[in-house]
PDB file of C-alpha atoms (C1' of nucleotides) in Angstrom:
ATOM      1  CA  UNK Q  90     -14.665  17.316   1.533  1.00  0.00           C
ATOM      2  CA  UNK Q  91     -11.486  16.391   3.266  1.00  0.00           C
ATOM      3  CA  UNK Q  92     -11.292  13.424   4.591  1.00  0.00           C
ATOM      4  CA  UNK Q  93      -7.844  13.596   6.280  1.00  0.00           C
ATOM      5  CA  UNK Q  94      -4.926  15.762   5.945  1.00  0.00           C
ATOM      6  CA  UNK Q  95      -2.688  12.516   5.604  1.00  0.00           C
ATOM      7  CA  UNK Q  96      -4.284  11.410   2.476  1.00  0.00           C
ATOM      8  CA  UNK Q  97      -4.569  14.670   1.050  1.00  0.00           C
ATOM      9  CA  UNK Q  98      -0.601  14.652   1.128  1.00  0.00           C
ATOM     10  CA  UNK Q  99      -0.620  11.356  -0.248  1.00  0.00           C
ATOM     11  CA  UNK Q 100      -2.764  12.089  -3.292  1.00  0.00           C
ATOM     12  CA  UNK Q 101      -0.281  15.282  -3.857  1.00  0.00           C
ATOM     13  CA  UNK Q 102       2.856  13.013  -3.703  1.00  0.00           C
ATOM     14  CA  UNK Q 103       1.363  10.229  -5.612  1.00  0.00           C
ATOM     15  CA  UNK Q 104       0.826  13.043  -8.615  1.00  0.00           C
ATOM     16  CA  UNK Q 105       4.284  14.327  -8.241  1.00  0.00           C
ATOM     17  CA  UNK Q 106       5.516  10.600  -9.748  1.00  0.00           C
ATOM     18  CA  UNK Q 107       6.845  11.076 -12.844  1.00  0.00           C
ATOM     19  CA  UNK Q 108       5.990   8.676 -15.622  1.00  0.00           C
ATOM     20  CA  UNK Q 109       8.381   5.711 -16.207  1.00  0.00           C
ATOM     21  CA  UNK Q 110       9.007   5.818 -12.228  1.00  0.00           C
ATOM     22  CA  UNK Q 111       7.410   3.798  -9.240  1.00  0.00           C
ATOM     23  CA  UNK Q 112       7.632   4.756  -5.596  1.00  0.00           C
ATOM     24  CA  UNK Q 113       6.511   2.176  -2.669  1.00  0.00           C
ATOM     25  CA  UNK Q 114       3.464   2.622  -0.360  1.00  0.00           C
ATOM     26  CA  UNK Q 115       6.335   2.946   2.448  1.00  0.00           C
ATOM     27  CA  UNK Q 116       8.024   5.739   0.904  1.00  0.00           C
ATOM     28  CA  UNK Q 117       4.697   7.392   0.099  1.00  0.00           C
ATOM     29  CA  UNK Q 118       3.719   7.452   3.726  1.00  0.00           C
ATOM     30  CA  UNK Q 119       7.335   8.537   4.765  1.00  0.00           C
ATOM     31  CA  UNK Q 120       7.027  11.246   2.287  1.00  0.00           C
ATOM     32  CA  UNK Q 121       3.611  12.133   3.710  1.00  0.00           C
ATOM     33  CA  UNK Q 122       4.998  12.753   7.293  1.00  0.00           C
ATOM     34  CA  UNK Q 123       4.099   9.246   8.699  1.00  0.00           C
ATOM     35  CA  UNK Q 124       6.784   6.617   7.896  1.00  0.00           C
ATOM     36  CA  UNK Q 125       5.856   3.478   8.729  1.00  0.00           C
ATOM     37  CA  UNK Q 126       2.112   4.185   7.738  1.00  0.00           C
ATOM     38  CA  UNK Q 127       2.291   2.210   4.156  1.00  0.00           C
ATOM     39  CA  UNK Q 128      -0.728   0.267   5.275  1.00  0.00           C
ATOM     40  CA  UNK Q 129      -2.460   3.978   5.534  1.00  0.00           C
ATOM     41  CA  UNK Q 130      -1.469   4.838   2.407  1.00  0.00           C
ATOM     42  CA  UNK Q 131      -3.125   1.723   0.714  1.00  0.00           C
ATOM     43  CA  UNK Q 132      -6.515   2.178   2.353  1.00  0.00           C
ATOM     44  CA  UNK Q 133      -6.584   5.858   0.769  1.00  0.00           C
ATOM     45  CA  UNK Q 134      -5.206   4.382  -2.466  1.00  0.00           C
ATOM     46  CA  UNK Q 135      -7.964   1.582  -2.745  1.00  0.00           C
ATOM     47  CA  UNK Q 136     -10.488   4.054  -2.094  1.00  0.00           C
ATOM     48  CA  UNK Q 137      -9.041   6.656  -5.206  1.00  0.00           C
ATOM     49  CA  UNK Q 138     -11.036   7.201  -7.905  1.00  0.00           C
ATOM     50  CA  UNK Q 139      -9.336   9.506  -9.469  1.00  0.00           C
ATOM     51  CA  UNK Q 140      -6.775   7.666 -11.929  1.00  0.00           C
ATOM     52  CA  UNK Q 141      -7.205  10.691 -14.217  1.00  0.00           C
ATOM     53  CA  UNK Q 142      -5.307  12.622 -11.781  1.00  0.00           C
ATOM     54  CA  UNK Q 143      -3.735  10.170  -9.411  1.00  0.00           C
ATOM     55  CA  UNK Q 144      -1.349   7.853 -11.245  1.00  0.00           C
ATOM     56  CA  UNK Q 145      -2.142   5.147  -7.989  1.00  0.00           C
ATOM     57  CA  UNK Q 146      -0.604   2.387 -10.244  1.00  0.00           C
ATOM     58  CA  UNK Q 147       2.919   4.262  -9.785  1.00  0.00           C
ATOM     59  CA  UNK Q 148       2.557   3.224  -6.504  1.00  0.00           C
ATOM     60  CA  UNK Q 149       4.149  -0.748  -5.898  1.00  0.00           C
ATOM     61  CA  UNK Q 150       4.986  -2.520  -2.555  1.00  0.00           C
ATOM     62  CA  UNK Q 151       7.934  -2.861  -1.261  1.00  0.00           C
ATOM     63  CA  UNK Q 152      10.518  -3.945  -3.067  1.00  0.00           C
ATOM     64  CA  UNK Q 153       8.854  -4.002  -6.543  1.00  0.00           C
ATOM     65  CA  UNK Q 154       6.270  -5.966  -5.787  1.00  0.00           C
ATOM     66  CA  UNK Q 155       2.317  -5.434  -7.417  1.00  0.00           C
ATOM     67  CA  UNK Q 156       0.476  -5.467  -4.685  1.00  0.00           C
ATOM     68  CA  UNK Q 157      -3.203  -4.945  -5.904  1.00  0.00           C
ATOM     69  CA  UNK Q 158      -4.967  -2.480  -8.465  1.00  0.00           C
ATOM     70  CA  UNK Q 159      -9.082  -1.271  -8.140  1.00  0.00           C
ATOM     71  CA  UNK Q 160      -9.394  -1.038 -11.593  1.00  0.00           C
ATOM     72  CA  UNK Q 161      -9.083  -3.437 -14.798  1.00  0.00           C
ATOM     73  CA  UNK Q 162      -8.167  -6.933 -13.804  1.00  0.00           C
ATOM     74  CA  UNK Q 163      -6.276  -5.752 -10.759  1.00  0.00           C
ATOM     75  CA  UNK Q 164      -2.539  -6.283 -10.828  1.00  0.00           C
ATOM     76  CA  UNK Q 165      -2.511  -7.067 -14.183  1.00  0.00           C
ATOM     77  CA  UNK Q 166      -3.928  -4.360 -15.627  1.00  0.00           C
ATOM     78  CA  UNK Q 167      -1.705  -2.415 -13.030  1.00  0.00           C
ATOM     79  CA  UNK Q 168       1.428  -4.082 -15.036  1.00  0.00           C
ATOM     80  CA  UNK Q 169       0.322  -3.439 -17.988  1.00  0.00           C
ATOM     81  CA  UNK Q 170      -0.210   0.120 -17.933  1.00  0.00           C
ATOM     82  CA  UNK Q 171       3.731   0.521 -15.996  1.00  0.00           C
ATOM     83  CA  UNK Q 172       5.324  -1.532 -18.897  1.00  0.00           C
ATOM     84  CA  UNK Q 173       3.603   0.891 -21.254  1.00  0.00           C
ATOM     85  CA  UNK Q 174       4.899   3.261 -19.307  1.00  0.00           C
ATOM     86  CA  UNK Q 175       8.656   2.235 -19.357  1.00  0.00           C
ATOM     87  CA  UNK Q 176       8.916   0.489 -16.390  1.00  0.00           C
ATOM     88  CA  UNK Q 177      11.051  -2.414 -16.629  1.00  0.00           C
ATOM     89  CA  UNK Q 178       9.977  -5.348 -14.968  1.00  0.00           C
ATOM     90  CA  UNK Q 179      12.172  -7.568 -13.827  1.00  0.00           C
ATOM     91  CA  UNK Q 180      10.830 -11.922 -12.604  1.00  0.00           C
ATOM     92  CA  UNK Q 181       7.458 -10.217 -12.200  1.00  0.00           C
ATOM     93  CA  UNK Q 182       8.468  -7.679 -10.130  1.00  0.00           C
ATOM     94  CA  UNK Q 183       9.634  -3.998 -10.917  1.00  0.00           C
ATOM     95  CA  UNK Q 184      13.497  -3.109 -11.786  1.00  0.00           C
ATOM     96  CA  UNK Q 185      13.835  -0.964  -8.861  1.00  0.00           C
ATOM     97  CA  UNK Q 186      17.335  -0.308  -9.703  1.00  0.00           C
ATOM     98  CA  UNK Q 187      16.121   1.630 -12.574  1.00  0.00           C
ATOM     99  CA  UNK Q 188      12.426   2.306 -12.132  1.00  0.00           C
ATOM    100  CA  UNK Q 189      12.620   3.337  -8.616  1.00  0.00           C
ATOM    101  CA  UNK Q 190      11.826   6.885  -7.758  1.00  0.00           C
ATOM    102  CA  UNK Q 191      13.863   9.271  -6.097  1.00  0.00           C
ATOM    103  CA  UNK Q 192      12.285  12.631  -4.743  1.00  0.00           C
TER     104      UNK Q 192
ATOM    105  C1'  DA U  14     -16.788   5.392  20.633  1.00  0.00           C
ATOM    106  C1'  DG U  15     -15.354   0.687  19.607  1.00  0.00           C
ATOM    107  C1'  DA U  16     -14.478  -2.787  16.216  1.00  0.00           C
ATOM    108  C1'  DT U  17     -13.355  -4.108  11.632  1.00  0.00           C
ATOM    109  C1'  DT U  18     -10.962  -3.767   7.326  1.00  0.00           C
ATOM    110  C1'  DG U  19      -7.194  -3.299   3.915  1.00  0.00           C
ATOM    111  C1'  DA U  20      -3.578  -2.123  -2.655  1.00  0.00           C
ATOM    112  C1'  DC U  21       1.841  -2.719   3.875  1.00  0.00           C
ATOM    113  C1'  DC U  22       6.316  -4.622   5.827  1.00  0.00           C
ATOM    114  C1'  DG U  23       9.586  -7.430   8.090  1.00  0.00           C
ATOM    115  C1'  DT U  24      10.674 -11.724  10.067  1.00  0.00           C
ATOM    116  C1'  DG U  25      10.221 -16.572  10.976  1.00  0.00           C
ATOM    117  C1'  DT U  26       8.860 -21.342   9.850  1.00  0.00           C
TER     118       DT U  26
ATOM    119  C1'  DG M  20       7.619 -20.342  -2.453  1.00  0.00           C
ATOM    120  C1'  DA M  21       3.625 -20.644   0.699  1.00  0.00           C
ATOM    121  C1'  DC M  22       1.852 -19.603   5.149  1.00  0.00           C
ATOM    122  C1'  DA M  23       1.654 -17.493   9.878  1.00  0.00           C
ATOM    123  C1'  DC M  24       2.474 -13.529  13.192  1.00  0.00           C
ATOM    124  C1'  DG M  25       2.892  -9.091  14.938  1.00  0.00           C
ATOM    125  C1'  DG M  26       3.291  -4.193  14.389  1.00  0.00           C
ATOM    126  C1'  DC M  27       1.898  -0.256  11.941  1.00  0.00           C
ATOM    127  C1'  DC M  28      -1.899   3.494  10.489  1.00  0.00           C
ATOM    128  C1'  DA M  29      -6.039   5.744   8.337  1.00  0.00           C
ATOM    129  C1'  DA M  30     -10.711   4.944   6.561  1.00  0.00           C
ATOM    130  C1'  DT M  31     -15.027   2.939   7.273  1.00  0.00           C
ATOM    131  C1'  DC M  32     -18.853   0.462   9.580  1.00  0.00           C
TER     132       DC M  32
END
DNA sequence: AGATTGACCGTGT
DNA sequence: GACACGGCCAATC
């Protein structure tokens, strides 16, 4: 049942996020082996069910920004669960200078 | 196999 | 800040 090698490394980076931290789709995909390929990494990410194992809401655009959420009330829900989380949000958008992840 | 879609990103108006 | 464009890439129809 894989459906591409590419999003198989993205679910395995996405779960290596530790909580409190936030990485963007563009540094996913770089991380995956295909920089540039953040669009990529949102089409697996939409289709993700599995927020039990795949913390997808770690995952923000660029720059802080929510970009969208499949579950809950989308984005909302999205910055709800990061603020629980620690994540310090900053003008309604993420505090990268402190929230951003760093492999 | 070809076309469409989407949780991107940067730049310009 | 809102909107438009073009480039990018994998999943899906």
């Amino acid at each position: 049942m894989r459906k591409g090698v590419f999003s198989e490394r993205v679910y395995e980076i996405v779960k290596t996020i530790p909580k409190g931290k936030v990485a963007t789709y563009g540094q996913v995909a770089r991380l995956a082996g295909r920089p540039g390929a953040g669009r990529a990494v949102g089409t697996v990410m939409s289709k993700n069910t599995d927020t039990k194992q795949i913390p997808c809401h770690r995952v923000v655009g660029a720059g802080g920004t929510l970009n969208g959420y499949a579950f809950g009330t989308g984005t909302d829900t999205k910055r709800s669960i990061l603020e629980s989380e620690g994540v310090i949000f900053k003008n309604g958008k993420i505090d990268l200078a402190d929230s951003a992840w760093s492999k």
